[in-house]
mmCIF file of C-alpha atoms in Angstrom:
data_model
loop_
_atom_site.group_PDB
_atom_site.id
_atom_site.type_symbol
_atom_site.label_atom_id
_atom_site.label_comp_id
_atom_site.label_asym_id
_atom_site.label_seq_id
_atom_site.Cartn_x
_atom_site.Cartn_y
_atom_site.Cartn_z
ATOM 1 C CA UNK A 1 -23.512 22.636 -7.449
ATOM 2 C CA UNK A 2 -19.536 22.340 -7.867
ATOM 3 C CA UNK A 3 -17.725 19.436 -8.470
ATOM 4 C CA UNK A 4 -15.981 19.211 -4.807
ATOM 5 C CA UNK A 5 -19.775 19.360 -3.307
ATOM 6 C CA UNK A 6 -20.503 16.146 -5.473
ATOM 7 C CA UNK A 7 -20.951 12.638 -3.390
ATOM 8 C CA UNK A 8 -17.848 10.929 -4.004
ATOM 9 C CA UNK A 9 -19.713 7.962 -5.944
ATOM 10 C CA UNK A 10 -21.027 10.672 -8.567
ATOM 11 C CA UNK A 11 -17.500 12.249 -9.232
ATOM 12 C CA UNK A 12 -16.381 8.335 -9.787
ATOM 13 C CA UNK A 13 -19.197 8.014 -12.268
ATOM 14 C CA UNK A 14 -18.373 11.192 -13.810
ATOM 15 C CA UNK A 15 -14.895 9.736 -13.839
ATOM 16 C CA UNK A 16 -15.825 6.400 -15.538
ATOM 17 C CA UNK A 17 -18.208 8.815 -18.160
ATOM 18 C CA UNK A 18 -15.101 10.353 -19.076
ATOM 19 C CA UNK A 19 -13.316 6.977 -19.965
ATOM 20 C CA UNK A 20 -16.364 5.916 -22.232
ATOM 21 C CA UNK A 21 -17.343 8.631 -24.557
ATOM 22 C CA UNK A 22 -19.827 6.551 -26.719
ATOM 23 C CA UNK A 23 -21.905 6.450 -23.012
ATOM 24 C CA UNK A 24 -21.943 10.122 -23.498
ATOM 25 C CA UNK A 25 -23.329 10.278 -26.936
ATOM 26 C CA UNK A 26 -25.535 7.490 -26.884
ATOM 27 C CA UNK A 27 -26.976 9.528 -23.634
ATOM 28 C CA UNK A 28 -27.631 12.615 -25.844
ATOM 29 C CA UNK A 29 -29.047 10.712 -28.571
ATOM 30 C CA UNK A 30 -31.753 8.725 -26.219
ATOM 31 C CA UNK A 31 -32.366 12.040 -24.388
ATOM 32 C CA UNK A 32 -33.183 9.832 -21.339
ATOM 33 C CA UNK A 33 -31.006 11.268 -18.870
ATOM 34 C CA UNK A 34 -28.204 9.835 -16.607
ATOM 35 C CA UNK A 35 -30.252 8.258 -13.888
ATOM 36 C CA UNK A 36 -30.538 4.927 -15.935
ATOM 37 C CA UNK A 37 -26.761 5.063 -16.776
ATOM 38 C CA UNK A 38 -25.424 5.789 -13.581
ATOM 39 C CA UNK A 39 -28.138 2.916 -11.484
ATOM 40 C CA UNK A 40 -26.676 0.590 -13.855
ATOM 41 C CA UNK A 41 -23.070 1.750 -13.021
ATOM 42 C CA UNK A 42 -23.711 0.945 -9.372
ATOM 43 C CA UNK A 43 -25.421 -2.004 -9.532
ATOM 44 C CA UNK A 44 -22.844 -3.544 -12.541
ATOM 45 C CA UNK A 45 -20.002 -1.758 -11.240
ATOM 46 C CA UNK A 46 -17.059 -0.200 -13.715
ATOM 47 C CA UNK A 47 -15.707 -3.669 -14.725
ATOM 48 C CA UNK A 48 -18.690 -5.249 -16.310
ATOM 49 C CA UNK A 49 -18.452 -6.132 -19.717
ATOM 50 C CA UNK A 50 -21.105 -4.453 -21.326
ATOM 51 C CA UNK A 51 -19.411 -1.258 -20.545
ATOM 52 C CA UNK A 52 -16.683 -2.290 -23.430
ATOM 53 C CA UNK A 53 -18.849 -1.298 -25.909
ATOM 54 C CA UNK A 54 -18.877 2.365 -25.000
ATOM 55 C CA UNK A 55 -15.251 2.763 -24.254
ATOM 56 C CA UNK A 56 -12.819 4.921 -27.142
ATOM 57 C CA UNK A 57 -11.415 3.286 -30.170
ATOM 58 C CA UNK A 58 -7.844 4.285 -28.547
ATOM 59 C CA UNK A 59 -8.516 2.713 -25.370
ATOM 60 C CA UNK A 60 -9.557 -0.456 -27.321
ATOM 61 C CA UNK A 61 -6.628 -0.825 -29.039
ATOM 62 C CA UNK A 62 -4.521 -0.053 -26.307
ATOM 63 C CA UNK A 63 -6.517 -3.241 -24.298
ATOM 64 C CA UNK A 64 -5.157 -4.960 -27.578
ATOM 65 C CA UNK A 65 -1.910 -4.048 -26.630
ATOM 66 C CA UNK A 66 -1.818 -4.988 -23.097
ATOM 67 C CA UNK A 67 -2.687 -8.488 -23.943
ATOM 68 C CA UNK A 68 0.433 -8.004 -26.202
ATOM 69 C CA UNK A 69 2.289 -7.305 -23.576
ATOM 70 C CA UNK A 70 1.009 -10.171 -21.414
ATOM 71 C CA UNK A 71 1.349 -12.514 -24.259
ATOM 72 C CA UNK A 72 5.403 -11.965 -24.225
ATOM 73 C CA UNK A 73 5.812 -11.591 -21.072
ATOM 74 C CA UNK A 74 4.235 -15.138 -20.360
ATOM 75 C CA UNK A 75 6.622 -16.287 -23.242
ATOM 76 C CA UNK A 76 9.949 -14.746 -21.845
ATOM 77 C CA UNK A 77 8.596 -16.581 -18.336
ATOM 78 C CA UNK A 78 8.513 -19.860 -20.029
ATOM 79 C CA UNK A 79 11.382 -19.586 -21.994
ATOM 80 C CA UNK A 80 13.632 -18.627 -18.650
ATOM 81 C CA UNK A 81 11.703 -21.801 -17.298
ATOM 82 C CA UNK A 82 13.295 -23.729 -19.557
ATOM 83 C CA UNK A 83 16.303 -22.231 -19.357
ATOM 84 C CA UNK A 84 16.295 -22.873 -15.300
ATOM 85 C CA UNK A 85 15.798 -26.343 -15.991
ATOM 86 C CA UNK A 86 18.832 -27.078 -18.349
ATOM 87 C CA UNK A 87 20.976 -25.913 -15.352
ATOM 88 C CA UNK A 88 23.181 -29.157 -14.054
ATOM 89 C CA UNK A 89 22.710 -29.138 -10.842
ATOM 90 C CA UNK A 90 25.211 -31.207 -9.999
ATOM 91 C CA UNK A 91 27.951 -28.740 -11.205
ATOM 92 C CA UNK A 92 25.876 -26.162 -9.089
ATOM 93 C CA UNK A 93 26.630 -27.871 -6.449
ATOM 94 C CA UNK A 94 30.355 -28.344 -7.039
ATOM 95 C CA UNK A 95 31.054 -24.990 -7.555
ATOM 96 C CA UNK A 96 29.161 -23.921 -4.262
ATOM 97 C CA UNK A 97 32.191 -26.333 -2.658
ATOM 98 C CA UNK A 98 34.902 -24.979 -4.101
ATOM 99 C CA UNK A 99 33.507 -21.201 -2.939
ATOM 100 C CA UNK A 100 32.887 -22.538 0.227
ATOM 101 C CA UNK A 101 36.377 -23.921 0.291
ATOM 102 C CA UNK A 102 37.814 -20.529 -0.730
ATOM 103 C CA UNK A 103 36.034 -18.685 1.891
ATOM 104 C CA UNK A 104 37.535 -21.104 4.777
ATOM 105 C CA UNK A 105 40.833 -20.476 3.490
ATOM 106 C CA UNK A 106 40.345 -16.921 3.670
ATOM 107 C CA UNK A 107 38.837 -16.779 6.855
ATOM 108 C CA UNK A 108 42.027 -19.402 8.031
ATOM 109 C CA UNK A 109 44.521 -16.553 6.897
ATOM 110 C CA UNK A 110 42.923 -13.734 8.607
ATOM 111 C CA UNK A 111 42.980 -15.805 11.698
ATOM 112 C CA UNK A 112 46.854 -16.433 11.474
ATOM 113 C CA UNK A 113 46.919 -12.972 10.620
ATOM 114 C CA UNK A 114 45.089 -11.742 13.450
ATOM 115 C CA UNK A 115 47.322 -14.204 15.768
ATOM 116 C CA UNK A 116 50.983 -12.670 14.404
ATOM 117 C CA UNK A 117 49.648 -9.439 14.893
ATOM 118 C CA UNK A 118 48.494 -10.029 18.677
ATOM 119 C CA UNK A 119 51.981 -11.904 19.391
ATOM 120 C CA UNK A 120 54.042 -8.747 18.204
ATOM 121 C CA UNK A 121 55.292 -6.381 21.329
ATOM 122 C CA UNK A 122 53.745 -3.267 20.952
ATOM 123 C CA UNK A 123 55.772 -0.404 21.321
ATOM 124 C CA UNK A 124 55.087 2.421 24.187
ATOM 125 C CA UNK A 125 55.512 6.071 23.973
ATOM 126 C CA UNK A 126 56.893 8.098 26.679
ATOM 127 C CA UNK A 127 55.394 11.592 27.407
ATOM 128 C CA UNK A 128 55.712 13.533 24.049
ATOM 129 C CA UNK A 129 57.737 16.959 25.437
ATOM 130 C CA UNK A 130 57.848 20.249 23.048
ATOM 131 C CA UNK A 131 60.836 22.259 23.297
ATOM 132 C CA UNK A 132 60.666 26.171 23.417
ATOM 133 C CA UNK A 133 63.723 27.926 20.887
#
């Protein structure tokens, strides 16, 4: 039977055999078969922890390293926590005014702007003629 015949939940556990090559040995060794391996699978599911103990040295250590990962990120979080909370607020606040203040002047001179420009005459042209030499 080839693999695209397989029932998708078989090619998952084939999948998740893969990922845990002491499963594998430990199968060959006990020369029971995968029935027992694969009814435990479905009724445990893949996340189960006594799956860890047939997973790859590699993939251990790079579990280790995740939680590495986690570990400083949590740290940078709490550290830009702390920075958040140092901010004055107060100062915040004053510079949002003065921006605010800035854009109303702004928008004030592109209004008188806008006014000159509509108060200028505006110039016509007559018919443009093109000479023959």
């Amino acid at each position: 039977m080839s693999e695209t015949n397989l029932h998708p939940s078989i090619q998952a556990f084939k999948q998740f055999v893969e990922q845990h090559p002491k499963l594998i040995e430990e199968a060959r060794q006990k020369q029971t078969g995968w029935q027992p391996y694969y009814e435990k699978w479905v009724l445990l599911g893949e996340e189960d922890p006594s799956w860890q103990a047939y997973k790859a040295e590699a993939q251990t250590e790079q579990t280790e390293t995740d939680q590495e990962s986690a570990e400083k990120g949590n740290e940078m979080v709490s550290k830009m926590m702390g920075m958040a909370s140092q901010f004055d607020l107060q100062k915040l606040s004053g510079h949002i005014h003065q921006l605010n203040g800035a854009l109303d002047n702004v928008k004030h001179l592109i209004g008188q702007y806008q006014g000159v420009k509509q108060q200028l005459p505006t110039k016509k042209k007559g018919p443009t003629f093109f000479h023959k030499d």
